[in-house]
Amino acid sequence: MTTPTPHADPKPPGRVYLVGAGPGDPGLLTLRGAECLRLADLVLYDGLVNPLLLRHSHASAERTCRAEGPTGRQIRQEEINQRLVDAAREGKTVVRLKGGDPFIFGRGSEEAAALRAAGIPFEVVPGITAATAAAVYTGISLTHRDHASAVAFITGHEDPAKPSSALDYQSLAHFPGTLVFYMGLHRLESIAGSLIAAGKSADTPACVVCRATQPLQQTVTGTLREIPQLAKAAGLHPPSLVIVGDCVQVRDRAHWFEDRPLFGKVIGITRPEDQADDAAHRAFELGALPVLLPMIEIAPPDDWSAVDAILERLDEFDWIVWTSANGVRGLLDRLWQTGGDIRRLSHARLACIGPATAKVLEQYSLRADVVPNEFRAEALAAALAPKVSGQKVLWARASRGRDVLPQILTQAGAKLEQEVVYQNRDVMAFPVAELAQLERGDLDWIGLSSPSIARSLAKLITPAARQWIGTRTKLASISPVTTAAAAEVGLPIAAEATTYTWEGLFQSMIRDA
Ligand code: SAH
């Protein structure tokens, strides 16, 4: 008879994924990269990685910077290698997220070697490297067939321990194609000078692309002789790439990213944080950098008993009316949680204030019977008034809001009941980093999407940020009602939406440009 072993087998190590995060645009992550992030227990990401990518993950995340920076402490490469090994030995699934491609100038291969030596299973997921992405986003083909039959990726920042320059400028000057220098901005003068001294024509087209693929991308073009001066004058800073070669000329014909209607604009999105994704995504599509400035937060009612009592007698109502997406979720999620489902609404007719609210209703497989052409309470009330006389109407509403709807519906003879299905509360302060951006005047626009948001902005804004309102930082209002509320609290509105949605707000900013 065999006796059972007294101790369990040691836990097998977790797996490490070395993942290329791409050059900055969060859309330029591979599907495999996103999958790995979903699997991770721990994410270690480097300074170049766009933190928005962390939204693919529920893991705890730590930033590792090899250079001292405002957001990360300096950490040695050996320390990172050790962290990866240790976490895997604890059985964790680890993602090591690195800017661009992990094996292009990224020391990713050293991390892989350390994992291999420690016997940790790992996988490497390639990423889009900065050179190809920067070229594409600035409108350059690095291998345009009229101009280059080869491309070289070169480091402009050599290992300081190396005794002499490893770069053979003679060969580079005579290389039959495009030269792309990574990490070369701070040595641009020396790079350009060395190439010219080695025989490269001083008139060769060159460009520097800063923060490539991101809304604040900047491109400076000139000749090899001029480019160091031009880059300095433009105040470019890392991360930047230097591209040298005749292919730079075709940029005039093929640029696209920098032509987006709100390119380079920094836009404050005032939606509650958990609902800002759509607006933020749309801002990116239009070329802008969204900055999340939530002013209200959405919370469940302190006490559900009143809502639950209404849900009990849901079949009494002829109409259910919603004036916000949160109202739809508030009522219908509670219905589900208390054991009911949408069959309980089968007899009722449904009305929504606008398409965004109706769209959320669709997610519950419900179609609105009434959506007014103009998305405001007056229009909704006017559309309903002829239909509701003598009928029982439920308005599933926020803890605060306008009183227009009940007034008009009651006058029209409806038996109206109002129930608060979610709270709409002011936040107490802006997040620190975002406030700093406001106070530096970095924002070009703030979109105000309701009267209560306009009033909150007036309350939350500090004097240092207030000084830029109307000059560097313009305000766009979603509707005349919001514009009036802003005027009451002394906030000047520079643009007003004609369609009362976030898309309408963005369009008003484009018209103003
Ligand atoms: N593994 C990365 C490169 C790391 S070295 C990759 O494959 O892209 C860091 C250098 O990459 C920076 O100094 C800069 O030259 C370049 N770089 C990275 N991201 C960039 C970006 N968004 N815009 C311009 N250059 C970038």
XYZ file of C-alpha atoms and ligand atoms in Angstrom:
539
model
C 0.000 0.000 0.000
C 1.378 3.404 -0.890
C 1.115 6.237 1.560
C 0.014 9.596 0.221
C 2.799 12.170 -0.115
C 2.767 14.464 2.906
C 3.099 17.675 0.851
C 1.320 18.842 -2.251
C 3.237 19.260 -5.477
C 4.796 22.726 -5.721
C 2.524 25.139 -7.568
C 3.475 25.327 -11.247
C 4.826 28.751 -12.247
C 2.547 31.168 -14.027
C 3.193 32.264 -17.558
C 4.693 35.580 -18.614
C 3.568 37.353 -21.764
C 5.936 39.945 -23.192
C 3.453 42.047 -25.105
C 4.054 44.839 -27.582
C 1.711 47.705 -26.703
C 2.144 49.517 -30.007
C 3.141 53.143 -30.427
C 0.484 54.940 -28.382
C -2.856 54.880 -30.203
C -4.759 52.390 -28.026
C -6.301 50.854 -31.159
C -2.894 49.648 -32.296
C -2.668 46.725 -29.873
C -2.880 43.237 -31.372
C -5.821 40.932 -30.631
C -3.430 38.522 -28.952
C -2.117 41.369 -26.807
C -5.659 42.248 -25.670
C -6.334 38.576 -24.923
C -3.208 38.348 -22.746
C -4.261 41.467 -20.856
C -7.608 39.872 -20.098
C -5.830 36.812 -18.668
C -3.357 38.732 -16.519
C -3.141 38.825 -12.717
C -0.365 41.407 -12.848
C 0.611 43.923 -15.518
C 3.993 45.630 -15.524
C 4.037 48.378 -18.117
C 6.733 50.748 -19.212
C 6.777 54.502 -19.525
C 5.812 54.621 -23.207
C 2.672 52.545 -22.841
C -0.675 54.316 -23.132
C -2.424 53.657 -19.778
C -5.749 53.370 -21.634
C -4.641 49.866 -22.638
C -5.056 48.828 -19.013
C -8.791 48.960 -19.625
C -8.409 45.526 -21.258
C -7.342 44.137 -17.899
C -8.718 43.671 -14.403
C -5.251 42.985 -13.008
C -3.288 45.180 -10.678
C -0.916 47.232 -12.773
C 2.437 48.830 -12.025
C 4.380 51.257 -14.094
C 8.081 50.646 -14.424
C 10.263 53.437 -15.720
C 13.912 53.027 -16.359
C 14.269 56.782 -16.530
C 13.203 58.932 -13.602
C 9.931 60.622 -14.491
C 7.022 62.392 -12.868
C 4.911 59.242 -12.831
C 7.344 56.489 -12.106
C 10.373 55.799 -9.959
C 13.530 54.664 -11.655
C 13.882 50.922 -11.716
C 16.823 48.843 -12.940
C 16.419 46.273 -15.695
C 17.605 43.460 -13.377
C 14.913 44.440 -10.909
C 12.231 44.146 -13.617
C 13.553 40.757 -14.707
C 13.457 39.575 -11.107
C 9.903 40.877 -10.581
C 8.724 38.899 -13.610
C 10.396 35.727 -12.380
C 9.120 36.142 -8.809
C 5.520 36.866 -9.829
C 5.474 33.868 -12.169
C 6.863 31.654 -9.399
C 3.938 32.758 -7.243
C 1.754 31.242 -9.945
C 0.617 34.544 -11.406
C -0.141 35.195 -15.044
C 1.976 38.222 -15.828
C 1.841 40.632 -18.744
C 4.946 42.668 -19.358
C 3.609 45.444 -21.580
C 6.231 47.307 -23.561
C 5.926 50.262 -25.944
C 5.977 49.409 -29.663
C 7.457 45.987 -30.335
C 9.098 44.320 -27.335
C 12.150 43.201 -29.295
C 12.869 46.466 -31.099
C 15.202 48.584 -28.950
C 13.177 47.578 -25.964
C 15.382 45.157 -24.015
C 12.506 42.692 -24.313
C 14.897 39.997 -25.453
C 16.880 40.432 -22.226
C 13.683 39.869 -20.250
C 12.910 36.790 -22.338
C 16.422 35.452 -21.716
C 16.038 35.980 -17.958
C 12.722 34.075 -17.996
C 14.217 31.284 -20.038
C 17.191 31.000 -17.675
C 14.789 30.809 -14.713
C 12.671 28.127 -16.398
C 9.547 30.293 -16.545
C 7.204 29.630 -19.481
C 6.727 32.711 -21.611
C 5.338 33.971 -24.881
C 6.279 37.078 -26.864
C 3.560 39.033 -28.665
C 4.925 41.403 -31.314
C 3.699 44.964 -31.472
C 3.605 47.743 -34.028
C 6.918 49.469 -33.698
C 7.176 53.267 -33.521
C 9.001 53.632 -36.859
C 6.358 52.099 -39.078
C 3.478 53.604 -37.103
C 4.971 57.109 -37.001
C 5.658 56.997 -40.709
C 2.119 55.908 -41.550
C 0.467 58.429 -39.197
C 2.499 61.255 -40.634
C 1.869 60.205 -44.247
C 5.231 58.711 -45.226
C 5.974 55.339 -46.816
C 9.433 54.374 -45.553
C 9.904 52.168 -48.618
C 8.175 54.279 -51.277
C 9.337 52.626 -54.465
C 10.427 55.875 -56.096
C 12.610 56.820 -53.147
C 13.891 53.897 -51.100
C 14.555 50.214 -51.496
C 15.570 49.633 -47.903
C 14.956 51.004 -44.440
C 17.260 50.994 -41.424
C 16.175 51.229 -37.775
C 18.967 52.897 -35.829
C 19.391 53.831 -32.189
C 20.390 57.421 -31.625
C 21.025 56.717 -27.981
C 23.888 54.378 -27.596
C 24.827 52.436 -24.527
C 26.963 54.928 -22.592
C 29.203 52.055 -21.489
C 30.363 51.477 -25.031
C 33.853 52.950 -25.554
C 33.268 54.477 -28.979
C 30.306 55.123 -31.204
C 29.038 51.880 -32.640
C 27.334 53.792 -35.399
C 29.267 53.670 -38.607
C 28.230 56.994 -40.120
C 30.152 56.246 -43.330
C 27.923 53.250 -43.982
C 24.771 55.035 -42.831
C 25.496 58.032 -45.092
C 25.743 55.692 -48.074
C 22.884 53.392 -47.110
C 20.558 53.070 -50.133
C 17.314 53.811 -48.327
C 15.524 55.489 -45.439
C 17.158 55.970 -42.045
C 14.969 55.966 -38.937
C 16.559 56.971 -35.644
C 14.919 55.922 -32.385
C 15.855 57.819 -29.217
C 17.745 60.362 -31.279
C 16.080 63.680 -30.459
C 18.557 64.857 -27.827
C 21.471 64.059 -30.155
C 19.860 65.302 -33.351
C 22.515 67.919 -34.034
C 25.316 65.390 -33.731
C 23.462 62.783 -35.814
C 22.708 65.228 -38.644
C 26.230 66.665 -38.487
C 27.876 63.229 -38.576
C 25.756 62.095 -41.540
C 26.593 65.254 -43.505
C 30.298 64.966 -42.626
C 30.243 61.366 -43.872
C 28.873 62.443 -47.233
C 25.066 62.469 -46.923
C 23.615 65.433 -48.804
C 22.668 68.242 -46.437
C 19.556 68.729 -48.585
C 18.202 65.243 -47.879
C 14.597 65.579 -46.638
C 14.181 64.783 -42.955
C 11.468 64.893 -40.358
C 10.919 64.475 -36.657
C 7.667 62.931 -35.447
C 6.855 63.537 -31.796
C 4.192 61.534 -29.865
C 3.356 59.634 -33.035
C -0.149 58.136 -33.440
C -1.532 60.242 -30.595
C -3.780 63.295 -30.843
C -0.883 65.545 -29.827
C 1.379 64.168 -32.580
C 3.662 66.834 -34.022
C 5.632 66.565 -37.227
C 8.434 68.891 -38.265
C 9.972 68.553 -41.717
C 12.995 70.190 -43.315
C 16.349 69.337 -44.805
C 18.945 67.353 -42.907
C 20.874 70.597 -42.409
C 17.931 72.505 -40.955
C 16.167 69.813 -38.975
C 18.015 70.168 -35.624
C 17.176 73.870 -35.496
C 13.573 73.349 -36.618
C 12.984 70.647 -34.022
C 14.372 72.883 -31.295
C 12.236 75.831 -32.407
C 9.112 73.669 -32.359
C 9.873 72.601 -28.789
C 9.659 68.887 -29.640
C 10.392 66.427 -26.901
C 10.606 62.634 -26.497
C 9.273 60.263 -27.567
C 10.300 61.357 -31.041
C 11.602 59.593 -34.098
C 13.873 61.049 -36.746
C 13.280 59.981 -40.342
C 15.900 60.821 -42.979
C 15.400 60.096 -46.660
C 13.758 61.173 -49.898
C 10.531 59.386 -48.949
C 9.798 62.267 -46.553
C 8.763 64.322 -49.626
C 5.649 62.205 -50.220
C 4.190 63.303 -46.910
C 2.498 66.226 -48.673
C 0.495 63.781 -50.757
C -0.441 61.147 -48.217
C -1.023 62.702 -44.802
C -4.362 61.934 -43.230
C -4.157 61.645 -39.442
C -3.267 65.273 -38.878
C -6.224 66.331 -41.049
C -8.855 65.046 -38.646
C -11.340 67.790 -37.813
C -10.398 68.142 -34.129
C -6.753 67.056 -34.511
C -4.571 68.168 -31.619
C -7.450 69.559 -29.563
C -7.643 68.638 -25.893
C -11.283 68.211 -24.885
C -12.740 67.900 -21.396
C -15.423 65.203 -21.271
C -17.780 65.945 -18.413
C -19.784 62.719 -18.437
C -19.729 60.520 -15.345
C -16.591 58.400 -15.478
C -18.292 55.057 -16.135
C -20.253 56.533 -19.058
C -17.505 58.520 -20.738
C -16.211 55.730 -23.019
C -18.335 56.527 -26.068
C -17.619 60.241 -25.993
C -13.905 59.629 -25.340
C -13.737 57.145 -28.192
C -15.467 59.549 -30.542
C -13.045 62.330 -29.493
C -10.126 60.080 -30.515
C -11.791 59.339 -33.858
C -12.079 63.044 -34.531
C -8.380 63.484 -33.721
C -8.786 65.003 -30.251
C -7.344 64.026 -26.893
C -10.148 63.443 -24.370
C -9.571 64.423 -20.748
C -12.090 62.956 -18.337
C -13.610 65.603 -16.086
C -16.564 63.921 -14.423
C -18.683 66.459 -12.532
C -21.493 64.284 -11.471
C -21.527 60.717 -10.347
C -24.355 58.292 -10.750
C -25.337 56.213 -7.748
C -28.230 53.901 -6.901
C -30.978 55.310 -4.629
C -30.085 55.132 -0.922
C -33.133 52.967 -0.444
C -34.868 50.817 -3.080
C -38.122 50.247 -1.219
C -40.130 52.897 -3.097
C -38.868 51.630 -6.456
C -39.627 48.049 -5.485
C -43.173 49.045 -4.530
C -43.642 50.608 -7.984
C -42.212 47.494 -9.660
C -44.870 45.456 -7.849
C -47.600 47.401 -9.612
C -45.858 47.963 -12.929
C -48.813 46.563 -14.854
C -50.944 49.522 -13.722
C -49.059 51.963 -15.944
C -50.113 52.789 -19.500
C -46.900 54.668 -20.194
C -43.320 54.538 -18.904
C -41.213 57.595 -19.653
C -37.459 58.025 -19.446
C -35.409 61.179 -19.771
C -31.980 59.540 -19.405
C -30.100 56.340 -20.120
C -29.412 55.984 -16.399
C -33.133 56.034 -15.749
C -33.634 53.108 -18.121
C -30.860 51.140 -16.437
C -32.018 52.123 -12.954
C -35.549 50.794 -13.448
C -34.868 47.774 -15.653
C -31.796 46.476 -13.791
C -33.745 46.638 -10.546
C -36.642 44.802 -12.190
C -34.224 42.014 -13.157
C -32.526 41.941 -9.745
C -35.866 41.537 -7.998
C -36.772 38.532 -10.126
C -38.801 40.166 -12.920
C -38.080 40.718 -16.575
C -39.290 42.793 -19.507
C -42.507 40.788 -19.923
C -43.786 42.928 -17.056
C -43.722 45.921 -19.426
C -45.522 44.194 -22.267
C -48.757 46.161 -21.932
C -47.116 49.583 -21.476
C -46.102 52.100 -24.071
C -42.597 53.508 -23.775
C -41.270 57.014 -24.348
C -37.685 58.307 -24.379
C -36.266 61.812 -24.523
C -33.732 61.067 -27.280
C -31.807 58.493 -29.285
C -29.136 57.785 -26.635
C -31.830 56.818 -24.140
C -33.712 54.799 -26.775
C -30.495 52.959 -27.622
C -30.084 51.781 -24.045
C -33.695 50.629 -24.112
C -32.838 48.569 -27.199
C -30.175 46.765 -25.196
C -33.076 45.341 -23.177
C -34.820 44.393 -26.460
C -37.390 47.140 -26.001
C -38.378 49.647 -28.663
C -39.481 53.162 -27.732
C -42.938 54.147 -29.011
C -42.192 57.845 -28.755
C -38.877 59.669 -29.300
C -39.323 63.381 -30.084
C -37.402 64.988 -32.939
C -35.886 67.514 -30.587
C -34.218 65.943 -27.547
C -35.546 68.044 -24.698
C -38.170 67.694 -22.024
C -40.508 70.238 -23.674
C -40.543 68.296 -26.927
C -41.089 64.985 -25.166
C -43.945 66.453 -23.137
C -45.486 67.967 -26.284
C -45.265 64.639 -28.110
C -46.913 62.832 -25.199
C -49.548 65.410 -24.207
C -52.161 64.419 -26.844
C -51.833 60.726 -25.943
C -51.895 60.593 -22.151
C -55.166 62.106 -21.022
C -56.641 59.940 -18.266
C -53.735 57.516 -18.490
C -51.319 56.373 -15.815
C -47.779 57.491 -16.577
C -44.612 56.483 -14.744
C -41.559 58.718 -15.049
C -38.425 56.808 -13.935
C -36.198 59.734 -13.101
C -33.050 61.068 -11.460
C -32.883 62.495 -7.947
C -32.815 65.943 -9.529
C -33.831 67.424 -12.822
C -36.237 69.844 -14.453
C -39.955 70.017 -13.678
C -41.250 70.730 -17.182
C -42.375 67.197 -17.913
C -44.639 66.719 -14.875
C -46.214 70.165 -15.342
C -47.167 69.600 -18.980
C -48.236 65.985 -18.561
C -50.397 66.779 -15.551
C -52.012 69.680 -17.432
C -52.702 67.227 -20.267
C -54.705 65.116 -17.845
C -52.206 62.339 -17.177
C -52.098 60.588 -13.813
C -48.375 60.950 -13.363
C -46.183 59.161 -10.838
C -42.495 60.002 -10.524
C -39.995 57.596 -9.079
C -36.301 58.279 -8.429
C -34.414 55.276 -9.824
C -30.906 56.725 -9.544
C -29.105 59.558 -7.827
C -27.218 62.178 -9.676
C -24.643 63.704 -7.308
C -21.970 66.337 -7.682
C -18.366 65.204 -7.369
C -16.491 67.119 -4.679
C -13.345 67.924 -6.709
C -11.615 67.261 -10.024
C -8.964 64.534 -10.164
C -5.524 66.022 -9.420
C -3.819 65.404 -12.781
C -6.784 66.718 -14.750
C -7.056 69.800 -12.558
C -3.374 70.510 -13.230
C -4.093 70.364 -16.973
C -7.001 72.783 -16.531
C -4.862 75.164 -14.496
C -2.124 75.185 -17.131
C -4.705 76.100 -19.762
C -3.979 72.863 -21.655
C -7.614 72.203 -22.534
C -8.988 73.672 -25.758
C -12.613 72.768 -25.055
C -14.885 71.549 -22.316
C -18.180 70.033 -23.408
C -21.088 70.813 -21.070
C -23.804 68.241 -21.538
C -26.437 69.373 -19.035
C -27.469 72.377 -16.929
C -26.322 70.622 -13.739
C -22.900 70.029 -15.282
C -22.644 73.728 -16.138
C -23.464 74.632 -12.531
C -20.988 72.043 -11.214
C -18.205 73.405 -13.387
C -18.749 76.879 -11.954
C -18.497 75.424 -8.457
C -15.535 73.099 -8.996
C -13.290 75.263 -11.088
C -10.373 76.900 -9.279
C -9.385 80.538 -9.934
C -6.194 79.334 -11.682
C -8.270 77.323 -14.143
C -11.044 79.929 -14.351
C -8.637 82.481 -15.890
C -8.411 80.414 -19.108
C -12.152 79.950 -19.595
C -13.269 81.789 -22.699
C -9.714 82.284 -23.985
C -7.534 79.178 -24.112
C -10.288 76.906 -22.862
C -13.608 77.379 -24.623
C -16.929 75.977 -23.487
C -19.391 74.173 -25.744
C -22.987 73.673 -24.621
C -25.237 70.791 -25.580
C -28.478 72.808 -25.730
C -30.052 76.231 -25.211
C -31.180 75.140 -21.727
C -27.572 74.316 -20.794
C -26.384 77.595 -22.325
C -28.865 79.499 -20.157
C -27.709 77.649 -17.027
C -24.076 78.454 -17.892
C -24.940 82.133 -18.372
C -26.591 82.219 -14.937
C -23.349 81.084 -13.280
C -21.199 83.413 -15.385
C -19.697 80.890 -17.795
C -19.321 82.108 -21.401
C -20.425 79.628 -24.079
C -18.448 79.697 -27.336
C -20.383 77.052 -29.265
C -23.795 75.438 -28.951
C -24.870 72.077 -30.344
C -27.745 71.988 -32.827
C -28.373 68.301 -32.100
C -28.488 67.781 -28.349
C -26.022 64.889 -28.064
C -22.251 64.519 -27.523
C -21.870 64.157 -31.285
C -23.678 67.498 -31.573
C -21.225 68.996 -29.079
C -18.228 67.795 -31.089
C -19.780 69.135 -34.296
C -20.271 72.545 -32.651
C -16.551 72.574 -31.767
C -15.660 71.694 -35.367
C -17.870 74.506 -36.699
C -16.198 76.974 -34.374
C -12.673 76.012 -35.477
N 10.165 49.077 -28.471
C 9.817 50.394 -28.918
C 11.002 51.332 -28.922
C 11.595 51.587 -27.568
S 12.891 52.729 -27.621
C 9.206 50.297 -30.321
O 9.214 49.245 -30.935
O 8.661 51.298 -30.804
C 12.030 54.245 -27.292
C 12.038 55.133 -28.512
O 11.012 54.751 -29.412
C 11.721 56.578 -28.205
O 12.859 57.272 -27.745
C 11.290 57.079 -29.565
O 12.394 57.302 -30.399
C 10.550 55.875 -30.107
N 9.099 55.994 -29.880
C 8.311 55.180 -29.171
N 7.020 55.584 -29.209
C 7.000 56.679 -29.968
C 5.977 57.571 -30.398
N 4.696 57.404 -30.049
N 6.316 58.616 -31.181
C 7.600 58.807 -31.577
N 8.594 58.007 -31.193
C 8.315 56.956 -30.411
